[in-house]
């Protein structure tokens, strides 16, 4: 079975639209602030997608574009303005930030209650604790949404996550653990990766290497979730999995594009609605 992200995103969108209606009936307009430093092409492309999605959901977006050479203190000031703006309920700050900016200071400058992409360490800690009052990062949450949508039970399952970044692998491992999965986390220093991945009930790959995972890493029962977004040698988008090589072998697989990436920005708005309710109820 091909696990399409669009189906999941459409379902989530319906739920969000309902929530937005209820919030608007109370005279509140849910609003996201996108804070972008510089004009990185992948940030711009994500931003365009988010604006389009927000329009469909009836959510307002304010884009704050800042100069590449902005000082840490000025960025903090900008975030504080947004923290104090009662008409803005969530903040998306694109990272990585330029090297001269002190990322630690910035992380702590976003009010945790508006931190809908889990940058502030307080929200990271809540993910660790399984405390659902916080915000989990969007990409790992999108993976969980896909598994839930397709009724893939996690309890007691042997789940292997390849990748341990703070954006995907590590928080995802915690979310899976919170769902009672038995989780193995692999990374670039893991020995015998193939032997470990072959034994997984569910294999989730977030390594950032085009088509790296092929038929040698899977078995015929593997449920394969590909988080990777890469450009292949001829310029097409592809995942970390060699889709053509494994698709007829594994039990289920997410495509790229059209898999996890298609759900990520909908999850951002799901978190925005949660933030809006927390701030206004
Ligand atoms: P990252 O920060 O570069 O982390 C990559 C991780 O993979 C690291 O933990 C690294 O191990 C591990 N790794 C690299 N090569 C490996 C190998 N050969 N074998 C085993 N592990 C290996 O990347 P990221 O930010 O997590 O992103 C991962 C992928 O997801 C990228 O393709 C990115 O574009 C994509 N992504 C997608 C979305 C979405 O919405 N779908 C969102 C964010 C990211 P070490 O820790 O040992 O270095």
mmCIF file of C-alpha atoms and ligand atoms in Angstrom:
data_model
loop_
_atom_site.group_PDB
_atom_site.id
_atom_site.type_symbol
_atom_site.label_atom_id
_atom_site.label_comp_id
_atom_site.label_asym_id
_atom_site.label_seq_id
_atom_site.Cartn_x
_atom_site.Cartn_y
_atom_site.Cartn_z
ATOM 1 C CA UNK A 1 0.000 0.000 0.000
ATOM 2 C CA UNK A 2 1.215 3.460 -0.803
ATOM 3 C CA UNK A 3 0.687 5.722 2.195
ATOM 4 C CA UNK A 4 -0.222 9.037 0.599
ATOM 5 C CA UNK A 5 0.305 12.140 2.711
ATOM 6 C CA UNK A 6 -2.371 14.121 0.887
ATOM 7 C CA UNK A 7 -5.121 11.888 2.226
ATOM 8 C CA UNK A 8 -3.858 12.519 5.767
ATOM 9 C CA UNK A 9 -3.443 16.255 5.203
ATOM 10 C CA UNK A 10 -6.969 16.525 3.737
ATOM 11 C CA UNK A 11 -8.486 14.813 6.758
ATOM 12 C CA UNK A 12 -6.521 17.016 9.169
ATOM 13 C CA UNK A 13 -7.490 20.090 7.163
ATOM 14 C CA UNK A 14 -11.191 19.276 7.496
ATOM 15 C CA UNK A 15 -10.775 19.089 11.264
ATOM 16 C CA UNK A 16 -8.799 22.349 11.351
ATOM 17 C CA UNK A 17 -11.418 24.174 9.244
ATOM 18 C CA UNK A 18 -14.104 23.129 11.737
ATOM 19 C CA UNK A 19 -11.976 24.395 14.631
ATOM 20 C CA UNK A 20 -11.245 27.680 12.844
ATOM 21 C CA UNK A 21 -14.990 28.217 12.349
ATOM 22 C CA UNK A 22 -15.647 27.759 16.067
ATOM 23 C CA UNK A 23 -12.815 30.109 17.023
ATOM 24 C CA UNK A 24 -14.011 32.778 14.589
ATOM 25 C CA UNK A 25 -17.511 32.587 16.041
ATOM 26 C CA UNK A 26 -15.949 33.939 19.226
ATOM 27 C CA UNK A 27 -14.542 36.892 17.297
ATOM 28 C CA UNK A 28 -10.976 35.571 17.261
ATOM 29 C CA UNK A 29 -8.874 35.363 14.065
ATOM 30 C CA UNK A 30 -6.194 32.670 14.351
ATOM 31 C CA UNK A 31 -2.925 34.046 13.044
ATOM 32 C CA UNK A 32 0.567 32.702 12.358
ATOM 33 C CA UNK A 33 3.755 34.767 12.168
ATOM 34 C CA UNK A 34 6.463 33.444 9.852
ATOM 35 C CA UNK A 35 9.856 34.882 10.749
ATOM 36 C CA UNK A 36 12.413 34.511 7.963
ATOM 37 C CA UNK A 37 15.997 35.702 8.119
ATOM 38 C CA UNK A 38 17.376 36.153 4.591
ATOM 39 C CA UNK A 39 15.980 34.639 1.397
ATOM 40 C CA UNK A 40 16.947 30.975 1.448
ATOM 41 C CA UNK A 41 15.142 29.231 -1.451
ATOM 42 C CA UNK A 42 13.922 26.257 0.580
ATOM 43 C CA UNK A 43 12.538 28.626 3.274
ATOM 44 C CA UNK A 44 10.764 30.645 0.587
ATOM 45 C CA UNK A 45 9.277 27.532 -0.935
ATOM 46 C CA UNK A 46 8.039 26.268 2.453
ATOM 47 C CA UNK A 47 6.651 29.746 3.149
ATOM 48 C CA UNK A 48 4.685 29.795 -0.126
ATOM 49 C CA UNK A 49 3.222 26.386 0.719
ATOM 50 C CA UNK A 50 2.286 27.515 4.218
ATOM 51 C CA UNK A 51 0.602 30.706 2.967
ATOM 52 C CA UNK A 52 -1.422 28.731 0.421
ATOM 53 C CA UNK A 53 -2.454 26.179 3.036
ATOM 54 C CA UNK A 54 -3.360 28.938 5.540
ATOM 55 C CA UNK A 55 -5.652 30.577 2.973
ATOM 56 C CA UNK A 56 -7.541 27.304 2.486
ATOM 57 C CA UNK A 57 -7.885 26.892 6.244
ATOM 58 C CA UNK A 58 -9.030 30.456 6.864
ATOM 59 C CA UNK A 59 -5.949 31.321 8.908
ATOM 60 C CA UNK A 60 -4.104 34.633 8.703
ATOM 61 C CA UNK A 61 -0.348 34.795 8.138
ATOM 62 C CA UNK A 62 2.069 37.647 8.764
ATOM 63 C CA UNK A 63 5.504 37.232 7.187
ATOM 64 C CA UNK A 64 8.339 39.039 8.947
ATOM 65 C CA UNK A 65 11.319 39.212 6.605
ATOM 66 C CA UNK A 66 14.621 40.156 8.232
ATOM 67 C CA UNK A 67 18.024 40.981 6.785
ATOM 68 C CA UNK A 68 20.589 38.188 6.632
ATOM 69 C CA UNK A 69 23.006 40.260 8.782
ATOM 70 C CA UNK A 70 20.505 41.038 11.572
ATOM 71 C CA UNK A 71 22.034 41.086 15.082
ATOM 72 C CA UNK A 72 20.936 38.525 17.680
ATOM 73 C CA UNK A 73 19.589 41.315 19.904
ATOM 74 C CA UNK A 74 17.449 42.716 17.073
ATOM 75 C CA UNK A 75 16.035 39.290 16.301
ATOM 76 C CA UNK A 76 15.221 38.842 19.999
ATOM 77 C CA UNK A 77 13.455 42.200 19.972
ATOM 78 C CA UNK A 78 11.421 41.134 16.938
ATOM 79 C CA UNK A 79 10.416 37.865 18.634
ATOM 80 C CA UNK A 80 9.456 39.729 21.786
ATOM 81 C CA UNK A 81 7.199 42.001 19.791
ATOM 82 C CA UNK A 82 5.456 38.934 18.391
ATOM 83 C CA UNK A 83 5.312 37.277 21.842
ATOM 84 C CA UNK A 84 3.485 40.346 23.122
ATOM 85 C CA UNK A 85 1.142 40.694 20.144
ATOM 86 C CA UNK A 86 -2.174 39.225 21.310
ATOM 87 C CA UNK A 87 -3.363 38.915 17.696
ATOM 88 C CA UNK A 88 -0.579 36.431 16.828
ATOM 89 C CA UNK A 89 -0.931 32.896 18.200
ATOM 90 C CA UNK A 90 2.023 31.005 16.756
ATOM 91 C CA UNK A 91 5.532 31.563 15.438
ATOM 92 C CA UNK A 92 7.388 29.705 12.714
ATOM 93 C CA UNK A 93 11.049 30.677 12.636
ATOM 94 C CA UNK A 94 13.093 29.190 9.811
ATOM 95 C CA UNK A 95 16.313 27.476 10.791
ATOM 96 C CA UNK A 96 19.217 27.060 10.456
ATOM 97 C CA UNK A 97 19.824 30.724 11.222
ATOM 98 C CA UNK A 98 22.899 32.529 9.863
ATOM 99 C CA UNK A 99 26.036 31.466 11.781
ATOM 100 C CA UNK A 100 26.622 34.804 13.569
ATOM 101 C CA UNK A 101 23.273 34.520 15.387
ATOM 102 C CA UNK A 102 23.297 32.944 18.852
ATOM 103 C CA UNK A 103 20.753 30.208 18.324
ATOM 104 C CA UNK A 104 20.495 29.360 22.034
ATOM 105 C CA UNK A 105 19.382 32.872 22.903
ATOM 106 C CA UNK A 106 16.854 32.788 20.089
ATOM 107 C CA UNK A 107 15.408 29.403 21.074
ATOM 108 C CA UNK A 108 14.681 30.721 24.565
ATOM 109 C CA UNK A 109 13.204 33.968 23.217
ATOM 110 C CA UNK A 110 10.142 32.358 21.666
ATOM 111 C CA UNK A 111 7.280 32.226 24.155
ATOM 112 C CA UNK A 112 6.659 28.455 24.662
ATOM 113 C CA UNK A 113 2.915 28.947 24.240
ATOM 114 C CA UNK A 114 3.468 30.368 20.725
ATOM 115 C CA UNK A 115 6.282 27.943 19.873
ATOM 116 C CA UNK A 116 4.304 25.768 17.475
ATOM 117 C CA UNK A 117 7.374 24.158 15.866
ATOM 118 C CA UNK A 118 9.032 23.151 19.170
ATOM 119 C CA UNK A 119 12.144 25.305 19.175
ATOM 120 C CA UNK A 120 12.072 26.389 22.827
ATOM 121 C CA UNK A 121 13.768 23.835 25.174
ATOM 122 C CA UNK A 122 10.639 23.873 27.346
ATOM 123 C CA UNK A 123 8.671 22.267 24.532
ATOM 124 C CA UNK A 124 11.527 19.876 23.769
ATOM 125 C CA UNK A 125 11.422 18.784 27.432
ATOM 126 C CA UNK A 126 7.649 18.270 27.202
ATOM 127 C CA UNK A 127 8.184 15.949 24.232
ATOM 128 C CA UNK A 128 10.691 13.996 26.357
ATOM 129 C CA UNK A 129 8.207 13.785 29.235
ATOM 130 C CA UNK A 130 5.275 12.839 27.016
ATOM 131 C CA UNK A 131 3.505 15.967 28.280
ATOM 132 C CA UNK A 132 0.930 16.808 25.615
ATOM 133 C CA UNK A 133 0.376 20.389 26.780
ATOM 134 C CA UNK A 134 3.418 21.432 24.721
ATOM 135 C CA UNK A 135 4.132 21.415 20.998
ATOM 136 C CA UNK A 136 5.998 18.596 19.271
ATOM 137 C CA UNK A 137 7.969 19.496 16.130
ATOM 138 C CA UNK A 138 5.944 19.308 12.929
ATOM 139 C CA UNK A 139 7.846 16.737 10.877
ATOM 140 C CA UNK A 140 7.992 14.032 13.575
ATOM 141 C CA UNK A 141 4.332 14.767 14.378
ATOM 142 C CA UNK A 142 3.488 14.361 10.689
ATOM 143 C CA UNK A 143 4.984 10.853 10.791
ATOM 144 C CA UNK A 144 2.794 9.973 13.782
ATOM 145 C CA UNK A 145 -0.283 11.442 12.027
ATOM 146 C CA UNK A 146 0.375 9.241 8.978
ATOM 147 C CA UNK A 147 0.765 6.096 11.078
ATOM 148 C CA UNK A 148 -2.418 6.913 13.014
ATOM 149 C CA UNK A 149 -4.385 7.735 9.880
ATOM 150 C CA UNK A 150 -3.552 4.389 8.275
ATOM 151 C CA UNK A 151 -4.326 2.553 11.547
ATOM 152 C CA UNK A 152 -0.775 1.347 11.954
ATOM 153 C CA UNK A 153 -0.574 0.304 15.577
ATOM 154 C CA UNK A 154 2.644 1.239 17.351
ATOM 155 C CA UNK A 155 2.181 -0.555 20.648
ATOM 156 C CA UNK A 156 4.986 -3.039 21.166
ATOM 157 C CA UNK A 157 6.117 -2.733 17.546
ATOM 158 C CA UNK A 158 9.783 -2.857 16.680
ATOM 159 C CA UNK A 159 10.368 0.589 15.166
ATOM 160 C CA UNK A 160 13.750 1.553 13.754
ATOM 161 C CA UNK A 161 14.488 5.255 13.203
ATOM 162 C CA UNK A 162 17.503 6.070 11.046
ATOM 163 C CA UNK A 163 18.718 9.599 11.874
ATOM 164 C CA UNK A 164 19.101 11.365 15.233
ATOM 165 C CA UNK A 165 18.770 15.068 14.422
ATOM 166 C CA UNK A 166 16.893 17.423 16.734
ATOM 167 C CA UNK A 167 14.557 18.275 13.848
ATOM 168 C CA UNK A 168 13.462 14.733 13.077
ATOM 169 C CA UNK A 169 15.140 11.619 14.505
ATOM 170 C CA UNK A 170 15.451 12.388 18.226
ATOM 171 C CA UNK A 171 12.033 13.936 18.896
ATOM 172 C CA UNK A 172 10.408 11.317 16.658
ATOM 173 C CA UNK A 173 11.982 8.553 18.734
ATOM 174 C CA UNK A 174 10.462 10.093 21.855
ATOM 175 C CA UNK A 175 7.018 10.418 20.269
ATOM 176 C CA UNK A 176 7.175 6.758 19.216
ATOM 177 C CA UNK A 177 8.239 5.732 22.705
ATOM 178 C CA UNK A 178 5.288 7.686 24.090
ATOM 179 C CA UNK A 179 3.087 5.534 21.818
ATOM 180 C CA UNK A 180 4.549 2.354 23.391
ATOM 181 C CA UNK A 181 6.731 1.358 20.439
ATOM 182 C CA UNK A 182 10.056 -0.370 21.045
ATOM 183 C CA UNK A 183 12.424 2.088 19.427
ATOM 184 C CA UNK A 184 15.915 1.644 18.002
ATOM 185 C CA UNK A 185 17.690 4.802 16.859
ATOM 186 C CA UNK A 186 20.448 4.444 14.249
ATOM 187 C CA UNK A 187 22.890 7.035 12.896
ATOM 188 C CA UNK A 188 26.033 7.390 10.828
ATOM 189 C CA UNK A 189 28.166 5.451 13.323
ATOM 190 C CA UNK A 190 25.748 2.512 13.576
ATOM 191 C CA UNK A 191 27.346 -0.805 12.655
ATOM 192 C CA UNK A 192 25.484 -3.343 10.520
ATOM 193 C CA UNK A 193 22.662 -0.921 9.716
ATOM 194 C CA UNK A 194 21.102 -3.317 7.213
ATOM 195 C CA UNK A 195 20.799 -6.082 9.786
ATOM 196 C CA UNK A 196 18.996 -3.763 12.173
ATOM 197 C CA UNK A 197 16.650 -2.196 9.606
ATOM 198 C CA UNK A 198 15.729 -5.582 8.115
ATOM 199 C CA UNK A 199 14.264 -6.652 11.444
ATOM 200 C CA UNK A 200 12.040 -3.580 11.836
ATOM 201 C CA UNK A 201 8.249 -3.779 11.729
ATOM 202 C CA UNK A 202 8.283 -0.082 10.921
ATOM 203 C CA UNK A 203 11.341 1.609 9.422
ATOM 204 C CA UNK A 204 11.527 5.410 9.451
ATOM 205 C CA UNK A 205 14.333 7.044 7.516
ATOM 206 C CA UNK A 206 15.543 10.633 8.020
ATOM 207 C CA UNK A 207 19.167 10.802 6.930
ATOM 208 C CA UNK A 208 19.249 13.302 4.089
ATOM 209 C CA UNK A 209 20.856 11.015 1.476
ATOM 210 C CA UNK A 210 19.059 10.538 -1.821
ATOM 211 C CA UNK A 211 17.795 6.973 -2.418
ATOM 212 C CA UNK A 212 20.177 5.514 0.177
ATOM 213 C CA UNK A 213 17.823 2.822 1.518
ATOM 214 C CA UNK A 214 17.267 0.045 -1.027
ATOM 215 C CA UNK A 215 15.895 -3.527 -0.994
ATOM 216 C CA UNK A 216 18.864 -4.729 1.041
ATOM 217 C CA UNK A 217 17.557 -2.813 4.089
ATOM 218 C CA UNK A 218 13.963 -4.090 4.170
ATOM 219 C CA UNK A 219 11.831 -7.215 4.287
ATOM 220 C CA UNK A 220 8.444 -8.049 2.807
ATOM 221 C CA UNK A 221 6.564 -6.936 5.932
ATOM 222 C CA UNK A 222 8.334 -3.613 6.391
ATOM 223 C CA UNK A 223 6.217 -0.493 6.772
ATOM 224 C CA UNK A 224 8.532 2.158 5.402
ATOM 225 C CA UNK A 225 8.246 5.875 6.183
ATOM 226 C CA UNK A 226 10.579 8.095 4.172
ATOM 227 C CA UNK A 227 11.138 11.524 5.726
ATOM 228 C CA UNK A 228 13.948 12.540 3.361
ATOM 229 C CA UNK A 229 13.601 15.352 0.865
ATOM 230 C CA UNK A 230 16.475 15.447 -1.606
ATOM 231 C CA UNK A 231 17.120 16.306 -5.219
ATOM 232 C CA UNK A 232 18.401 13.404 -7.334
ATOM 233 C CA UNK A 233 21.073 13.504 -10.050
ATOM 234 C CA UNK A 234 18.588 14.647 -12.707
ATOM 235 C CA UNK A 235 17.016 17.339 -10.534
ATOM 236 C CA UNK A 236 13.876 15.534 -9.355
ATOM 237 C CA UNK A 237 12.701 15.478 -5.735
ATOM 238 C CA UNK A 238 13.320 12.159 -4.055
ATOM 239 C CA UNK A 239 13.466 10.635 -0.600
ATOM 240 C CA UNK A 240 16.148 8.836 1.378
ATOM 241 C CA UNK A 241 14.610 5.614 0.073
ATOM 242 C CA UNK A 242 15.029 4.210 -3.426
ATOM 243 C CA UNK A 243 11.273 4.032 -3.960
ATOM 244 C CA UNK A 244 11.366 2.113 -7.260
ATOM 245 C CA UNK A 245 13.746 -0.469 -5.853
ATOM 246 C CA UNK A 246 11.700 -1.297 -2.741
ATOM 247 C CA UNK A 247 8.072 -0.497 -3.571
ATOM 248 C CA UNK A 248 7.178 -4.013 -4.734
ATOM 249 C CA UNK A 249 8.917 -5.657 -1.811
ATOM 250 C CA UNK A 250 7.757 -3.793 1.301
ATOM 251 C CA UNK A 251 4.286 -3.955 2.801
ATOM 252 C CA UNK A 252 3.627 -0.181 2.847
ATOM 253 C CA UNK A 253 5.602 2.908 1.857
ATOM 254 C CA UNK A 254 5.267 6.699 1.813
ATOM 255 C CA UNK A 255 6.192 8.352 -1.510
ATOM 256 C CA UNK A 256 8.392 11.445 -1.956
ATOM 257 C CA UNK A 257 7.024 13.911 -2.869
ATOM 258 C CA UNK A 258 3.508 13.348 -1.538
ATOM 259 C CA UNK A 259 4.333 11.583 1.716
ATOM 260 C CA UNK A 260 5.523 13.038 5.011
ATOM 261 C CA UNK A 261 6.278 16.449 3.465
ATOM 262 C CA UNK A 262 2.643 16.800 2.400
ATOM 263 C CA UNK A 263 1.523 16.530 6.025
ATOM 264 C CA UNK A 264 4.157 18.661 7.778
ATOM 265 C CA UNK A 265 2.684 22.092 7.145
ATOM 266 C CA UNK A 266 -0.836 20.944 7.974
ATOM 267 C CA UNK A 267 0.476 19.812 11.359
ATOM 268 C CA UNK A 268 1.915 23.301 11.800
ATOM 269 C CA UNK A 269 -1.625 24.703 11.550
ATOM 270 C CA UNK A 270 -3.014 22.008 13.828
ATOM 271 C CA UNK A 271 -0.486 23.244 16.394
ATOM 272 C CA UNK A 272 -1.443 26.852 15.662
ATOM 273 C CA UNK A 273 -5.074 26.130 16.487
ATOM 274 C CA UNK A 274 -4.026 24.429 19.712
ATOM 275 C CA UNK A 275 -1.896 27.487 20.584
ATOM 276 C CA UNK A 276 -4.743 29.844 19.719
ATOM 277 C CA UNK A 277 -7.114 27.965 22.028
ATOM 278 C CA UNK A 278 -4.556 27.877 24.859
ATOM 279 C CA UNK A 279 -4.103 31.638 24.566
ATOM 280 C CA UNK A 280 -7.724 32.626 24.228
ATOM 281 C CA UNK A 281 -9.763 30.166 26.294
HETATM 282 P P1 LIG B 1 20.477 15.999 9.474
HETATM 283 O O1 LIG B 1 20.402 17.011 10.540
HETATM 284 O O2 LIG B 1 21.520 16.077 8.421
HETATM 285 O O3 LIG B 1 20.617 14.572 10.199
HETATM 286 C C1 LIG B 1 20.839 13.401 9.484
HETATM 287 C C2 LIG B 1 20.924 12.224 10.430
HETATM 288 O O4 LIG B 1 21.123 11.049 9.654
HETATM 289 C C3 LIG B 1 22.098 12.300 11.415
HETATM 290 O O5 LIG B 1 21.685 11.842 12.681
HETATM 291 C C4 LIG B 1 23.135 11.377 10.799
HETATM 292 O O6 LIG B 1 23.952 10.696 11.738
HETATM 293 C C5 LIG B 1 22.264 10.343 10.105
HETATM 294 N N1 LIG B 1 22.942 9.752 8.946
HETATM 295 C C6 LIG B 1 23.533 10.391 7.916
HETATM 296 N N2 LIG B 1 24.031 9.490 7.054
HETATM 297 C C7 LIG B 1 23.747 8.267 7.542
HETATM 298 C C8 LIG B 1 24.006 6.946 7.110
HETATM 299 N N3 LIG B 1 24.689 6.703 5.992
HETATM 300 N N4 LIG B 1 23.580 5.932 7.857
HETATM 301 C C9 LIG B 1 22.899 6.140 9.010
HETATM 302 N N5 LIG B 1 22.608 7.380 9.477
HETATM 303 C C10 LIG B 1 23.043 8.424 8.754
HETATM 304 O O7 LIG B 1 19.101 15.876 8.682
HETATM 305 P P2 LIG B 1 17.584 16.182 9.178
HETATM 306 O O8 LIG B 1 17.382 17.622 9.350
HETATM 307 O O9 LIG B 1 17.236 15.236 10.261
HETATM 308 O O10 LIG B 1 16.807 15.754 7.862
HETATM 309 C C11 LIG B 1 16.814 14.418 7.390
HETATM 310 C C12 LIG B 1 16.083 14.354 6.074
HETATM 311 O O11 LIG B 1 14.721 14.724 6.289
HETATM 312 C C13 LIG B 1 16.587 15.326 5.017
HETATM 313 O O12 LIG B 1 16.462 14.716 3.743
HETATM 314 C C14 LIG B 1 15.644 16.492 5.113
HETATM 315 O O13 LIG B 1 15.535 17.204 3.891
HETATM 316 C C15 LIG B 1 14.369 15.789 5.432
HETATM 317 N N6 LIG B 1 13.367 16.617 6.118
HETATM 318 C C16 LIG B 1 12.085 16.495 5.701
HETATM 319 C C17 LIG B 1 11.083 17.225 6.298
HETATM 320 C C18 LIG B 1 9.662 17.001 5.850
HETATM 321 O O14 LIG B 1 8.793 17.812 6.105
HETATM 322 N N7 LIG B 1 9.370 15.883 5.190
HETATM 323 C C19 LIG B 1 11.375 18.119 7.319
HETATM 324 C C20 LIG B 1 12.706 18.205 7.777
HETATM 325 C C21 LIG B 1 13.686 17.433 7.155
HETATM 326 P P3 LIG B 1 24.987 11.469 12.727
HETATM 327 O O15 LIG B 1 24.135 12.050 13.814
HETATM 328 O O16 LIG B 1 25.879 10.378 13.203
HETATM 329 O O17 LIG B 1 25.676 12.494 11.891
#
